[in-house]
Amino acid sequence: MPGNRNRSGKAPKDGQTHGEDSNTDINLVDESSPIIQAFKQYQNELDTKHDKHERLVKLSRDVTLESKRVIFLLQRIAGGTDENKNNVLKEADTKLQAIQDDHFRKIALELDGEDPYQFLKAYTAGMQEYIEAVTFFQYHKDQSLTNHLTIQRQLQFTQNCPTDETSNSTLPNVENPKLPKLDIQDQPVKPLDSASCESSYHDSQISAIKTIEVLVTPLDYILGVADLTGEIMRLAINSVKTGNANFLFQLCDFMREIHNAFISFGNIHREIRRKLNVLQQSLKKVETACYTLQIRGSEIPKHMLADVLSGKTMDGPVYRDFDQDEPQDQ
């Protein structure tokens, strides 16, 4: 009968109903097959990787939030007294230490035994914001720029490794050690050397502590320093309200040094080009402020000087946009 035929036009075999082929195929899958077991292992590895990536992203967001709070705190130094500056620096130092201990230590534990470059994109945003906060803090402290190696050392932590039960016990009695029973009789037994026992004990104690770290790549450091110039520009404009012209010119010289270092790079990353364009715009604002203050500073009242400089900062030469030659991502 036509109603008993399948899609191919052939009649089903005797005793076979529709859908029986698929059920039979499912029942024929051998769960103990090496291929099935291998794919289950791949599934577990991918799930573990994705879960770790999500945890790192959340930690990176926390680092970004806390670092921004440190930056906002440091901006309050402009125009304050020396006592206020010391109090703000002390509070900022405490917050930076908390970021290292509470967040970056967890990131280091997540990356322990993993390829750090595999999860670099998960925490690179928080790392750049942290570098910006650390370098901004260091400049307020002694007008210097924190180098890459110093930041890397700040993100190194010591971790206690789990040891066996014998590591917490006292030294064994080397004079009368408990030897295991030998299956072969009349086999000579050499007495244990006390020096070797003590040496192995101390080796186990030393191996119980290891160093873990969060990788700080040179690219993240450079991008973080580029973001620093934006905060230096805000600090320069805010410092004008206090009438401290020398500090404004000092900030301008500092930004010029960073700018000269950036333009000395050759074939650079696309992200660095974008940051360099922003850096040049910030430097242009500070240079224009210095020019206005030097030429017309005596004509403008101090309480109006900051507003005038903020309105004049967009005048002057326009820097070349380095992103014009960059192909746009579709």
Coordinates of C-alpha atoms in Angstrom, one line a residue:
M1 CA 0.0 0.0 0.0
P2 CA 1.2 3.5 -0.7
G3 CA 0.8 4.5 3.0
N4 CA 3.2 1.8 4.1
R5 CA 6.1 3.1 1.9
N6 CA 8.9 5.3 3.3
R7 CA 10.3 8.4 1.7
S8 CA 12.5 6.5 -0.7
G9 CA 9.5 4.8 -2.1
K10 CA 10.4 1.4 -0.8
A11 CA 8.2 -0.6 1.4
P12 CA 9.6 -1.2 5.0
K13 CA 10.9 -4.6 5.8
D14 CA 8.8 -7.1 7.7
G15 CA 8.3 -6.2 11.3
Q16 CA 10.0 -2.8 10.9
T17 CA 8.1 0.5 11.7
H18 CA 8.8 4.1 11.0
G19 CA 11.6 5.7 13.2
E20 CA 13.0 2.3 14.1
D21 CA 16.2 2.9 12.2
S22 CA 17.2 6.0 14.2
N23 CA 16.4 4.3 17.5
T24 CA 18.5 1.3 16.5
D25 CA 21.4 3.6 15.6
I26 CA 21.2 5.3 19.0
N27 CA 21.2 2.0 20.8
L28 CA 24.2 0.8 18.8
V29 CA 26.5 3.7 20.1
D30 CA 29.1 2.2 22.4
E31 CA 29.8 4.6 25.3
S32 CA 33.0 2.7 26.1
S33 CA 34.4 3.4 22.6
P34 CA 37.8 5.1 22.7
I35 CA 36.5 7.7 20.2
I36 CA 33.5 8.5 22.4
Q37 CA 35.7 8.7 25.5
A38 CA 38.1 11.0 23.7
F39 CA 35.4 13.4 22.6
K40 CA 34.0 13.5 26.2
Q41 CA 37.4 14.5 27.4
Y42 CA 37.6 17.2 24.8
Q43 CA 34.2 18.4 26.0
N44 CA 35.4 18.6 29.6
E45 CA 38.6 20.5 28.6
L46 CA 36.6 23.1 26.6
D47 CA 34.1 23.6 29.4
T48 CA 36.9 24.0 31.9
K49 CA 38.7 26.5 29.6
H50 CA 35.5 28.6 29.0
D51 CA 34.7 28.6 32.7
K52 CA 38.2 29.8 33.5
H53 CA 37.9 32.5 30.8
E54 CA 34.7 33.8 32.3
R55 CA 36.2 33.9 35.8
L56 CA 39.2 35.9 34.5
V57 CA 36.9 38.4 32.7
K58 CA 35.0 39.0 35.9
L59 CA 38.2 39.5 37.9
S60 CA 39.5 41.9 35.1
R61 CA 36.3 44.0 35.5
D62 CA 36.9 44.2 39.2
V63 CA 40.5 45.3 38.6
T64 CA 39.3 48.0 36.1
L65 CA 36.7 49.3 38.6
E66 CA 39.1 49.6 41.5
S67 CA 41.9 51.1 39.3
K68 CA 39.5 53.8 38.1
R69 CA 38.7 54.6 41.7
V70 CA 42.4 55.0 42.5
I71 CA 42.8 57.3 39.5
F72 CA 39.9 59.5 40.5
L73 CA 41.3 59.6 44.0
L74 CA 44.7 60.8 42.7
Q75 CA 43.1 63.6 40.7
R76 CA 42.1 65.2 44.0
I77 CA 45.7 66.0 44.7
A78 CA 45.7 69.0 42.2
G79 CA 45.4 72.2 44.2
G80 CA 45.6 70.6 47.6
T81 CA 48.1 71.0 50.4
D82 CA 51.1 68.8 51.1
E83 CA 49.3 67.2 53.9
N84 CA 46.3 66.4 51.7
K85 CA 48.7 65.0 49.1
N86 CA 50.3 62.7 51.6
N87 CA 47.0 61.4 52.8
V88 CA 45.7 60.8 49.3
L89 CA 48.9 58.9 48.3
K90 CA 48.7 56.8 51.4
E91 CA 45.1 55.9 50.7
A92 CA 45.9 55.2 47.0
D93 CA 48.8 52.9 48.0
T94 CA 46.5 50.9 50.3
K95 CA 44.0 50.5 47.4
L96 CA 46.6 49.4 45.0
Q97 CA 47.9 46.8 47.4
A98 CA 44.4 45.6 47.9
I99 CA 44.0 45.2 44.1
Q100 CA 47.2 43.1 44.0
D101 CA 46.2 40.9 46.9
D102 CA 42.5 40.5 46.3
H103 CA 42.3 40.3 42.5
F104 CA 45.6 39.7 40.8
R105 CA 46.4 36.9 43.2
K106 CA 43.2 35.2 42.1
I107 CA 44.2 35.7 38.5
A108 CA 47.6 34.3 39.2
L109 CA 46.0 31.2 40.7
E110 CA 43.8 30.8 37.7
L111 CA 46.8 31.0 35.3
D112 CA 49.0 28.7 37.4
G113 CA 50.0 25.8 35.1
E114 CA 48.3 27.4 32.1
D115 CA 49.7 29.2 29.0
P116 CA 49.2 32.9 30.0
Y117 CA 48.9 34.0 26.4
Q118 CA 45.9 31.7 25.9
F119 CA 43.9 33.8 28.4
L120 CA 45.6 37.1 27.8
K121 CA 42.5 38.7 26.2
A122 CA 40.4 37.9 29.2
Y123 CA 42.3 40.3 31.6
T124 CA 44.2 42.7 29.3
A125 CA 41.7 45.5 29.9
G126 CA 42.1 45.3 33.6
M127 CA 45.8 45.1 33.3
Q128 CA 46.1 48.3 31.2
E129 CA 43.9 50.2 33.7
Y130 CA 46.0 48.9 36.6
I131 CA 49.2 50.0 34.8
E132 CA 47.6 53.5 34.3
A133 CA 46.8 53.7 38.0
V134 CA 50.2 52.5 39.2
T135 CA 52.1 54.9 36.9
F136 CA 49.9 57.8 37.8
F137 CA 50.5 57.1 41.5
Q138 CA 54.2 56.8 40.9
Y139 CA 54.3 60.2 39.1
H140 CA 52.5 61.9 42.0
K141 CA 55.0 60.3 44.4
D142 CA 58.3 61.2 42.8
Q143 CA 57.7 62.5 39.2
S144 CA 59.0 59.3 37.6
L145 CA 57.6 56.6 35.4
T146 CA 57.3 53.1 36.7
N147 CA 59.1 50.6 34.4
H148 CA 57.8 47.4 33.1
L149 CA 59.9 45.1 35.3
T150 CA 58.7 46.9 38.5
I151 CA 55.1 46.2 37.7
Q152 CA 55.9 42.6 36.8
R153 CA 57.5 42.1 40.2
Q154 CA 54.4 43.6 41.9
L155 CA 52.3 40.9 40.4
Q156 CA 54.4 38.0 41.7
F157 CA 53.1 36.0 44.6
T158 CA 54.2 33.1 46.7
Q159 CA 52.0 30.0 47.0
N160 CA 52.2 27.1 49.4
C161 CA 52.1 23.8 47.6
P162 CA 50.2 20.8 49.2
T163 CA 52.7 18.4 50.7
D164 CA 52.4 14.9 52.1
E165 CA 51.9 14.0 55.7
T166 CA 55.6 13.5 56.3
S167 CA 56.4 17.1 55.5
N168 CA 54.7 18.3 58.7
S169 CA 56.2 15.7 60.9
T170 CA 59.6 15.8 62.6
L171 CA 62.8 14.4 61.3
P172 CA 62.9 10.6 61.2
N173 CA 65.1 8.8 63.7
V174 CA 68.1 8.2 61.5
E175 CA 69.8 6.1 64.1
N176 CA 67.2 3.3 64.1
P177 CA 65.1 3.8 61.0
K178 CA 62.0 1.6 60.2
L179 CA 63.0 -0.4 57.2
P180 CA 60.4 -2.1 55.0
K181 CA 60.3 -5.9 55.0
L182 CA 62.1 -7.5 52.2
D183 CA 60.7 -10.4 50.2
I184 CA 64.2 -11.7 49.4
Q185 CA 66.0 -13.0 52.4
D186 CA 69.7 -12.6 53.2
Q187 CA 69.8 -9.4 51.1
P188 CA 72.3 -6.9 52.7
V189 CA 70.6 -3.7 53.9
K190 CA 72.6 -0.4 53.9
P191 CA 72.0 1.9 56.8
L192 CA 70.4 5.2 56.0
D193 CA 72.6 8.2 55.9
S194 CA 71.6 10.9 58.3
A195 CA 72.8 13.7 56.0
S196 CA 70.8 12.4 53.1
C197 CA 67.7 12.1 55.2
E198 CA 68.0 15.7 56.5
S199 CA 68.8 17.0 53.0
S200 CA 65.7 15.3 51.5
Y201 CA 63.6 16.7 54.4
H202 CA 64.8 20.3 53.7
D203 CA 64.3 19.8 50.0
S204 CA 60.7 18.9 50.6
Q205 CA 60.3 22.0 52.8
I206 CA 61.7 24.3 50.1
S207 CA 59.6 22.8 47.3
A208 CA 56.5 23.5 49.4
I209 CA 56.6 27.2 48.3
K210 CA 56.5 28.3 44.7
T211 CA 56.1 31.6 42.9
I212 CA 53.1 32.4 40.8
E213 CA 52.6 35.5 38.7
V214 CA 50.4 37.4 36.3
L215 CA 52.1 38.1 33.0
V216 CA 52.6 41.7 32.1
T217 CA 53.2 41.9 28.4
P218 CA 55.2 44.8 26.9
L219 CA 52.2 45.7 24.8
D220 CA 49.9 46.0 27.8
Y221 CA 52.6 48.2 29.5
I222 CA 52.9 50.5 26.5
L223 CA 49.1 50.9 26.2
G224 CA 48.8 51.6 29.9
V225 CA 51.4 54.3 29.7
A226 CA 49.6 55.8 26.7
D227 CA 46.4 56.0 28.8
L228 CA 48.5 57.7 31.5
T229 CA 49.0 60.7 29.3
G230 CA 45.2 61.4 29.3
E231 CA 45.2 61.6 33.1
I232 CA 48.4 63.8 33.0
M233 CA 46.5 66.2 30.6
R234 CA 43.5 66.4 33.0
L235 CA 45.9 67.0 35.9
A236 CA 47.6 69.8 33.9
I237 CA 44.4 71.6 33.2
N238 CA 43.2 71.3 36.8
S239 CA 46.5 72.5 38.1
V240 CA 46.0 75.8 36.4
K241 CA 43.3 76.7 38.8
T242 CA 45.9 76.9 41.6
G243 CA 48.1 79.2 39.6
N244 CA 51.0 76.7 39.6
A245 CA 52.4 77.5 36.1
N246 CA 55.7 75.7 36.8
F247 CA 53.8 72.4 37.4
L248 CA 51.9 72.8 34.1
F249 CA 55.2 73.2 32.2
Q250 CA 56.7 70.2 34.1
L251 CA 53.7 68.0 33.1
C252 CA 54.1 69.2 29.5
D253 CA 57.7 68.2 29.4
F254 CA 56.9 64.8 30.8
M255 CA 54.2 64.2 28.2
R256 CA 56.7 65.2 25.5
E257 CA 59.2 62.6 26.6
I258 CA 56.5 59.9 26.4
H259 CA 55.4 61.1 23.0
N260 CA 59.0 61.1 21.7
A261 CA 59.4 57.6 22.9
F262 CA 56.2 56.5 21.1
I263 CA 57.0 58.0 17.8
S264 CA 60.4 56.3 17.8
F265 CA 58.7 52.9 17.3
G266 CA 58.8 51.4 13.9
N267 CA 56.3 48.8 12.7
I268 CA 53.8 49.1 15.6
H269 CA 50.6 47.5 16.7
R270 CA 47.3 48.9 15.4
E271 CA 46.2 49.6 19.0
I272 CA 49.4 51.6 19.7
R273 CA 48.6 53.8 16.6
R274 CA 45.2 54.5 18.0
K275 CA 46.6 55.3 21.4
L276 CA 49.3 57.5 19.8
N277 CA 46.7 59.6 18.1
V278 CA 45.0 60.2 21.4
L279 CA 48.3 61.0 23.1
Q280 CA 49.1 63.6 20.4
Q281 CA 45.7 65.2 21.0
S282 CA 46.3 65.4 24.8
L283 CA 49.8 66.8 24.2
K284 CA 48.4 69.4 21.9
K285 CA 45.9 70.5 24.6
V286 CA 48.6 70.9 27.2
E287 CA 51.0 72.7 24.8
T288 CA 48.2 75.1 23.9
A289 CA 47.5 75.7 27.5
C290 CA 51.2 76.4 28.2
Y291 CA 51.3 78.8 25.2
T292 CA 48.2 80.7 26.4
L293 CA 49.4 80.9 29.9
Q294 CA 52.8 82.2 28.8
I295 CA 51.5 84.8 26.4
R296 CA 48.2 85.9 28.0
G297 CA 48.6 84.7 31.5
S298 CA 48.9 88.2 32.9
E299 CA 45.8 89.4 31.1
I300 CA 43.4 86.8 32.5
P301 CA 42.3 86.6 36.1
K302 CA 43.3 83.4 37.9
H303 CA 39.8 82.3 38.6
M304 CA 39.0 82.5 34.8
L305 CA 42.3 81.1 33.6
A306 CA 41.2 77.4 33.7
D307 CA 38.0 78.1 31.7
V308 CA 39.9 80.1 29.1
L309 CA 42.5 77.3 28.7
S310 CA 39.8 74.7 28.4
G311 CA 38.1 76.7 25.6
K312 CA 41.4 77.3 23.8
T313 CA 42.8 73.8 23.8
M314 CA 41.3 72.8 20.5
D315 CA 43.0 75.7 18.6
G316 CA 46.4 75.2 17.0
P317 CA 47.9 72.8 14.6
V318 CA 46.1 69.6 13.9
Y319 CA 48.1 66.4 14.1
R320 CA 48.0 63.8 11.5
D321 CA 45.5 61.0 12.1
F322 CA 47.5 57.8 12.1
D323 CA 44.4 55.8 11.8
Q324 CA 43.5 57.2 8.3
D325 CA 45.8 54.6 6.6
E326 CA 44.4 51.8 8.7
P327 CA 41.8 49.6 7.0
Q328 CA 38.5 49.6 8.8
D329 CA 37.3 46.4 10.3
Q330 CA 34.2 45.1 8.7

